CSV table of C-alpha atoms and ligand atoms in Angstrom, one decimal:
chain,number,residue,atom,x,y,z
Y,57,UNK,CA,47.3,24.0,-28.4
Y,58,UNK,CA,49.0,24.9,-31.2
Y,59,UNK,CA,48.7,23.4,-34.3
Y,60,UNK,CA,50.6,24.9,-36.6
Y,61,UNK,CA,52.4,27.8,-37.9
Y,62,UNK,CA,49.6,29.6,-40.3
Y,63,UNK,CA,49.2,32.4,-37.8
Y,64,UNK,CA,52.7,33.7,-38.0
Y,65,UNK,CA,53.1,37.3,-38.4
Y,66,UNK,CA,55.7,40.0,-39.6
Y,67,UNK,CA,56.6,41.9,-36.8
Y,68,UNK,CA,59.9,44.1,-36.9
Y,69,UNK,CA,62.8,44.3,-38.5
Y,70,UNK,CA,66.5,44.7,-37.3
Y,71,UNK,CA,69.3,46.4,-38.6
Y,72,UNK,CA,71.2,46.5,-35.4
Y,73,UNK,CA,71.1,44.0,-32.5
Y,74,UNK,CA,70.2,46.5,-30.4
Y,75,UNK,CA,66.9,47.0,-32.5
Y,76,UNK,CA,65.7,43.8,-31.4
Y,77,UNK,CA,62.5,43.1,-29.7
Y,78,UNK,CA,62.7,42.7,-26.1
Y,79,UNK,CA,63.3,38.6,-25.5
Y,80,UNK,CA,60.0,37.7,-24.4
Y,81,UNK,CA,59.2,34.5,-26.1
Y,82,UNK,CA,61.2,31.4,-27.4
Y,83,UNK,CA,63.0,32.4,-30.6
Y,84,UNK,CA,63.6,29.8,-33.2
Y,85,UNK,CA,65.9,30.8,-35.9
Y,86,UNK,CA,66.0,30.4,-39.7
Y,87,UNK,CA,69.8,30.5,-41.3
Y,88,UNK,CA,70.9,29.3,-44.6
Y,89,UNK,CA,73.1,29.9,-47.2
Y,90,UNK,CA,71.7,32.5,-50.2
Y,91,UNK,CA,69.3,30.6,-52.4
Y,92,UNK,CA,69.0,27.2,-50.2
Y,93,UNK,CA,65.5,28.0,-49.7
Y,94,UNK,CA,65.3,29.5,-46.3
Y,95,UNK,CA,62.5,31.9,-47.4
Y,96,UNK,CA,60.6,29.1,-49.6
Y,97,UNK,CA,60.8,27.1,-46.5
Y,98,UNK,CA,59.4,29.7,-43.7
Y,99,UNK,CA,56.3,30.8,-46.2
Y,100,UNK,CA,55.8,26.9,-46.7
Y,101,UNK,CA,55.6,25.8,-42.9
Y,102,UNK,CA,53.9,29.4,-42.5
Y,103,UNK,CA,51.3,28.8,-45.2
Y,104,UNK,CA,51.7,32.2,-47.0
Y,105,UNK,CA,53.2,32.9,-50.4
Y,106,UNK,CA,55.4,36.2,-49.3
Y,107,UNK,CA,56.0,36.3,-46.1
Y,108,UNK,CA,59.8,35.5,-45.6
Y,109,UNK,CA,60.6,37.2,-49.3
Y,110,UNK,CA,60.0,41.1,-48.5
Y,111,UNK,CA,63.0,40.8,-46.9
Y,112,UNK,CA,65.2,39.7,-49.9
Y,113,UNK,CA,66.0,42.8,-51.7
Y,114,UNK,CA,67.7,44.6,-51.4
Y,115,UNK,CA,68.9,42.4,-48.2
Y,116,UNK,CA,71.4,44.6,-47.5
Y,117,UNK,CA,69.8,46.9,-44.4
Y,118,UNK,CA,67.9,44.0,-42.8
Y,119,UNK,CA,70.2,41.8,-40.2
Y,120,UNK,CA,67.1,39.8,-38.5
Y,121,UNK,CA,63.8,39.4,-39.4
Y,122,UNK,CA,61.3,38.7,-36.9
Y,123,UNK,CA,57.6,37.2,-37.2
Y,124,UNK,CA,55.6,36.6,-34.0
Y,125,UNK,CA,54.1,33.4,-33.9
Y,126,UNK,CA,50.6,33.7,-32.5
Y,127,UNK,CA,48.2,31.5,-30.6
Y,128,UNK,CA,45.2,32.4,-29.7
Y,129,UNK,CA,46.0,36.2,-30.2
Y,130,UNK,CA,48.9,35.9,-28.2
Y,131,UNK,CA,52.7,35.6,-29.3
Y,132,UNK,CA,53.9,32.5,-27.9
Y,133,UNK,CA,57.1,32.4,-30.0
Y,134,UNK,CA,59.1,34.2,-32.9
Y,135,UNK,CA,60.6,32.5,-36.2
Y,136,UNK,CA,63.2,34.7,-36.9
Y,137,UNK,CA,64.9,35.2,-40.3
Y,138,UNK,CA,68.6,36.0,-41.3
Y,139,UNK,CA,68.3,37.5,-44.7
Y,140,UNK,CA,72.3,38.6,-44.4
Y,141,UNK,CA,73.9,35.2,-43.7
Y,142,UNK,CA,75.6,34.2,-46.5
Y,143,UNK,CA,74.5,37.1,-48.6
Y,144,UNK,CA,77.2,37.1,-51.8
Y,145,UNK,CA,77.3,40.5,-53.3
Y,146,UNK,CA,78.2,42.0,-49.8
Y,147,UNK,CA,82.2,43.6,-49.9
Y,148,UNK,CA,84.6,42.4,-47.2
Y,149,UNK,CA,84.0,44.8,-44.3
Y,150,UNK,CA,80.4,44.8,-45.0
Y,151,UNK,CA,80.8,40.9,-44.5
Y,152,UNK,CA,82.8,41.4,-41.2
Y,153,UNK,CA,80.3,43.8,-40.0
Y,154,UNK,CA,77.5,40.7,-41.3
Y,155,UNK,CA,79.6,38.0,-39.4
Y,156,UNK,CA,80.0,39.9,-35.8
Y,157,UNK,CA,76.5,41.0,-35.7
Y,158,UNK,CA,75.2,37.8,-36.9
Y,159,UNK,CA,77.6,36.0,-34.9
Y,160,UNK,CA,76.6,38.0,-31.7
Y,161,UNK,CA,72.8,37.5,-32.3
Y,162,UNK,CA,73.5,33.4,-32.3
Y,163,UNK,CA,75.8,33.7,-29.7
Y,164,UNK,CA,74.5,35.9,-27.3
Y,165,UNK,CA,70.6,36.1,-28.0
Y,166,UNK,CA,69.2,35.1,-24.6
Y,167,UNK,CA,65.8,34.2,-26.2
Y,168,UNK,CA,67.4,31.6,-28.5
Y,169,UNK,CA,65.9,27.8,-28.3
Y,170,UNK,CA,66.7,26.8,-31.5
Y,171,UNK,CA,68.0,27.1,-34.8
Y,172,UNK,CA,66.8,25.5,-38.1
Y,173,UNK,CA,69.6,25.6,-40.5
Y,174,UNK,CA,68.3,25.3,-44.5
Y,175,UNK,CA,70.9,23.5,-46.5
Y,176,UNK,CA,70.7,22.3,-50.5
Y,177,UNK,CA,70.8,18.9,-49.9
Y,178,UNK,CA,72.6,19.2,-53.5
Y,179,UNK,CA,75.7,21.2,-52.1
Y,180,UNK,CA,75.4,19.5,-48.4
Y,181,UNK,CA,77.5,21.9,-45.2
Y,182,UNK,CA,79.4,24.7,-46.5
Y,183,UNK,CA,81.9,26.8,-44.3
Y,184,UNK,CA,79.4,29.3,-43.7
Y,185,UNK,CA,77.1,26.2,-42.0
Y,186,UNK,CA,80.1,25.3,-40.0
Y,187,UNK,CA,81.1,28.4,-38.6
Y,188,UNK,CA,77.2,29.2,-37.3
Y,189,UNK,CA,77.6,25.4,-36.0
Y,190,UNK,CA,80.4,26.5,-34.0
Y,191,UNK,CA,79.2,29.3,-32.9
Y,192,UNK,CA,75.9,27.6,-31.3
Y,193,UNK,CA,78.2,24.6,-30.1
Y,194,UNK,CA,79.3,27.1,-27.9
Y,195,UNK,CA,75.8,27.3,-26.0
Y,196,UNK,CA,74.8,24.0,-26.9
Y,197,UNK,CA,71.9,25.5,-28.7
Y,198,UNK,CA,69.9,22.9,-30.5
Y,199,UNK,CA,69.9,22.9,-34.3
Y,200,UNK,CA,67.5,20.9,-37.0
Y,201,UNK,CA,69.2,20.7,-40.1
Y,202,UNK,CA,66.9,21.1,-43.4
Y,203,UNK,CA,68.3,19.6,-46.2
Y,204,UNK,CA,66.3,21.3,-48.5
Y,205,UNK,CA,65.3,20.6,-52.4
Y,206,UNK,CA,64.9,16.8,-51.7
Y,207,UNK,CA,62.6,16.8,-54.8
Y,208,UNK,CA,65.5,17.2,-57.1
Y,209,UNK,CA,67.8,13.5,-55.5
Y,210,UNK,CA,67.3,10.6,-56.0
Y,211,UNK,CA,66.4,7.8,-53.5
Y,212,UNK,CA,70.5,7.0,-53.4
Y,213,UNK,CA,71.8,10.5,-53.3
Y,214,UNK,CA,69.0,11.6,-50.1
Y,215,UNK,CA,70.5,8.8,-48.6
Y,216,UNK,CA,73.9,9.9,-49.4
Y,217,UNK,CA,73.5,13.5,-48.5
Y,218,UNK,CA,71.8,12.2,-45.2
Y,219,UNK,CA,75.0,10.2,-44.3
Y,220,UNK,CA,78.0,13.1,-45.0
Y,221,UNK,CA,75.8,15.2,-43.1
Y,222,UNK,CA,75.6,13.0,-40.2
Y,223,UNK,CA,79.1,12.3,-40.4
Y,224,UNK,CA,80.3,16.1,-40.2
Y,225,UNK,CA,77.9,16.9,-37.2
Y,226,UNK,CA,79.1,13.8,-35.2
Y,227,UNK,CA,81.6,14.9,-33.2
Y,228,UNK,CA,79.4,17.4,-32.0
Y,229,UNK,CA,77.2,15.0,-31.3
Y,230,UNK,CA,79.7,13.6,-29.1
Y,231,UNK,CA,80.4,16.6,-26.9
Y,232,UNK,CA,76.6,16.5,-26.3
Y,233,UNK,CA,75.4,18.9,-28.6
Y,234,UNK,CA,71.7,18.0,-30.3
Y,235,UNK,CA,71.9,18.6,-33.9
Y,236,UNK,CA,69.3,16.6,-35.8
Y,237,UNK,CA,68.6,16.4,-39.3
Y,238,UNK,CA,65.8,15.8,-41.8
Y,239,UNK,CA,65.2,16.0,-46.0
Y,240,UNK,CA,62.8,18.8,-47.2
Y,241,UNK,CA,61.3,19.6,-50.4
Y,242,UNK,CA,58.7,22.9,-50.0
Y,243,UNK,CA,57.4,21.8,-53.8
Y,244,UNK,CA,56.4,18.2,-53.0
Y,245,UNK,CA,55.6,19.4,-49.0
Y,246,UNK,CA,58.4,16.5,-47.8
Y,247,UNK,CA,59.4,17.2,-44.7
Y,248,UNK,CA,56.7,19.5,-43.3
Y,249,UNK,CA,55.2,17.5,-40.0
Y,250,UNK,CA,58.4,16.9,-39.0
Y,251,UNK,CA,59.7,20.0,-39.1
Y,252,UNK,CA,56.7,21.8,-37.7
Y,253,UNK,CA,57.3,19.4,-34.4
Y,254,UNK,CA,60.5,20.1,-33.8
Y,255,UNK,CA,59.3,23.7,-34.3
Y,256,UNK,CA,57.1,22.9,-31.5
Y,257,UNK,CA,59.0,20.9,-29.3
Y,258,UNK,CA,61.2,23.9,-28.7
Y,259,UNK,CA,58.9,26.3,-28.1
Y,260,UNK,CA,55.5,24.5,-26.4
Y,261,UNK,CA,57.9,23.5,-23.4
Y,262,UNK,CA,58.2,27.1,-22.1
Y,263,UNK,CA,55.2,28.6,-23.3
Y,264,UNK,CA,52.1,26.7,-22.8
G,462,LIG,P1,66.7,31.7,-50.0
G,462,LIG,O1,67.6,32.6,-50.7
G,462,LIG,O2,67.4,30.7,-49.2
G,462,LIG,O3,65.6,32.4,-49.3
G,462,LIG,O4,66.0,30.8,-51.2
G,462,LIG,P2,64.6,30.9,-51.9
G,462,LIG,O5,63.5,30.4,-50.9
G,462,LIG,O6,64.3,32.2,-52.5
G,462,LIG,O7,64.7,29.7,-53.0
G,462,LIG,C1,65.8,29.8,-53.9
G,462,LIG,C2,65.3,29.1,-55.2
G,462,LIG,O8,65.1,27.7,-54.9
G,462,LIG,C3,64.0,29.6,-55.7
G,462,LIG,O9,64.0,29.5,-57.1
G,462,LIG,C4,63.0,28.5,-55.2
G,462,LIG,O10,61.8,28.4,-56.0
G,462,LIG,C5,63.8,27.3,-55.2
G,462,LIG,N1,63.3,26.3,-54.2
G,462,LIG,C6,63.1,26.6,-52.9
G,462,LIG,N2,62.7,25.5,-52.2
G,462,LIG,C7,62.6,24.5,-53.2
G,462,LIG,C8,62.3,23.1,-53.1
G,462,LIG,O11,61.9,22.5,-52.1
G,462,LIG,N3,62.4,22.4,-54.3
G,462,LIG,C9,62.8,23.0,-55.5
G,462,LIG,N4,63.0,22.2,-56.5
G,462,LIG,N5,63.2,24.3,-55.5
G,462,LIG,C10,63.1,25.0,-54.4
């Protein structure tokens, strides 16, 4: 069984697509905006202080991330990280070179069961959000929505934040794509059962 996430390991890093590991095991991925506390959020669920930030400078070199998620000394899953989406000091072409690899790995990656998408619950979807929804709309892979920071709202604006959200991913909803969506705060540790069983709900199906 696995418990939890505390044996999660670094294991390669990507610059190119074509640099990534064979597609062995479930892949859940980790997008977000810069600063919405994607790496915060892997080292929490992950229990380890650097794990996701080696990756954040100079964040230009790295496209994917990947830590192996072991159980029992075997990898039964990777969490992999996007350091590049939504990276600001990038030019234009280096941002259209960021958006068709990016886009390629959540479009095509055949080991792809889900995709956890760190938002601040302050700013709520931005276009960059969107455009990755689309793009996994396209598969119908599943995404878990983190609105992250919940520690700074109060009780009216989480519920606030909650509903806009919910409103924007409806009609996808609709057309029978599962998007779900939950508050997070890594500081207060809101948020962390239910995300590690969705974490698990996508992978234990196919690997245990
Ligand atoms: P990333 O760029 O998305 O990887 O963001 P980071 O994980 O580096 O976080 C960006 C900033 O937000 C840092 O200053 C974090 O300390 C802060 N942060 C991350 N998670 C939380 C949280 O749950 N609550 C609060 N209040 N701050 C957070």
């Amino acid at each position: 069984m696995l418990n939890n996430f505390h044996s999660t390991f670094f294991e390669t890093s990507a610059a190119k697509l074509s640099q990534c590991p064979a597609p062995s095991v479930p892949e859940i991925v980790f997008i977000g905006r810069s600063n919405a506390g994607k790496s915060t959020a892997i080292n929490t669920l992950c229990n380890r202080r650097q794990l996701a930030f080696a990756s954040k400078t100079p964040g230009r070199t790295q496209l994917l991330n990947f830590f192996s998620v072991l159980n029992q000394s075997n990898t039964i899953a990777r969490l992999v990280d996007l350091p590049g989406y939504g990276f600001a000091q990038l030019s234009q072409s280096e941002k259209s070179q960021w958006d068709i690899e990016l886009g390629g790995y959540l479009r095509n990656r055949s080991a792809l069961h889900g995709c956890v998408m760190i938002v601040d619950a302050r700013r709520g979807l931005l276009a960059l959000d969107r455009s990755a929804i689309n793009w996994l709309a396209i598969r119908k892979t599943p995404i878990h929505i983190v609105l992250s920071k919940a520690d700074k709202l109060t009780t009216q604006e989480k519920i606030n934040v909650q509903r806009r959200t919910f409103e924007e991913i409806q009609k996808h909803i609709e057309a029978g794509h599962t998007i779900t969506v939950q508050l997070w705060s890594a500081l207060k540790k809101i948020g962390l059962i239910e995300l590690e069983s969705q974490l698990k709900q996508w992978i234990i199906p196919t690997s245990l």
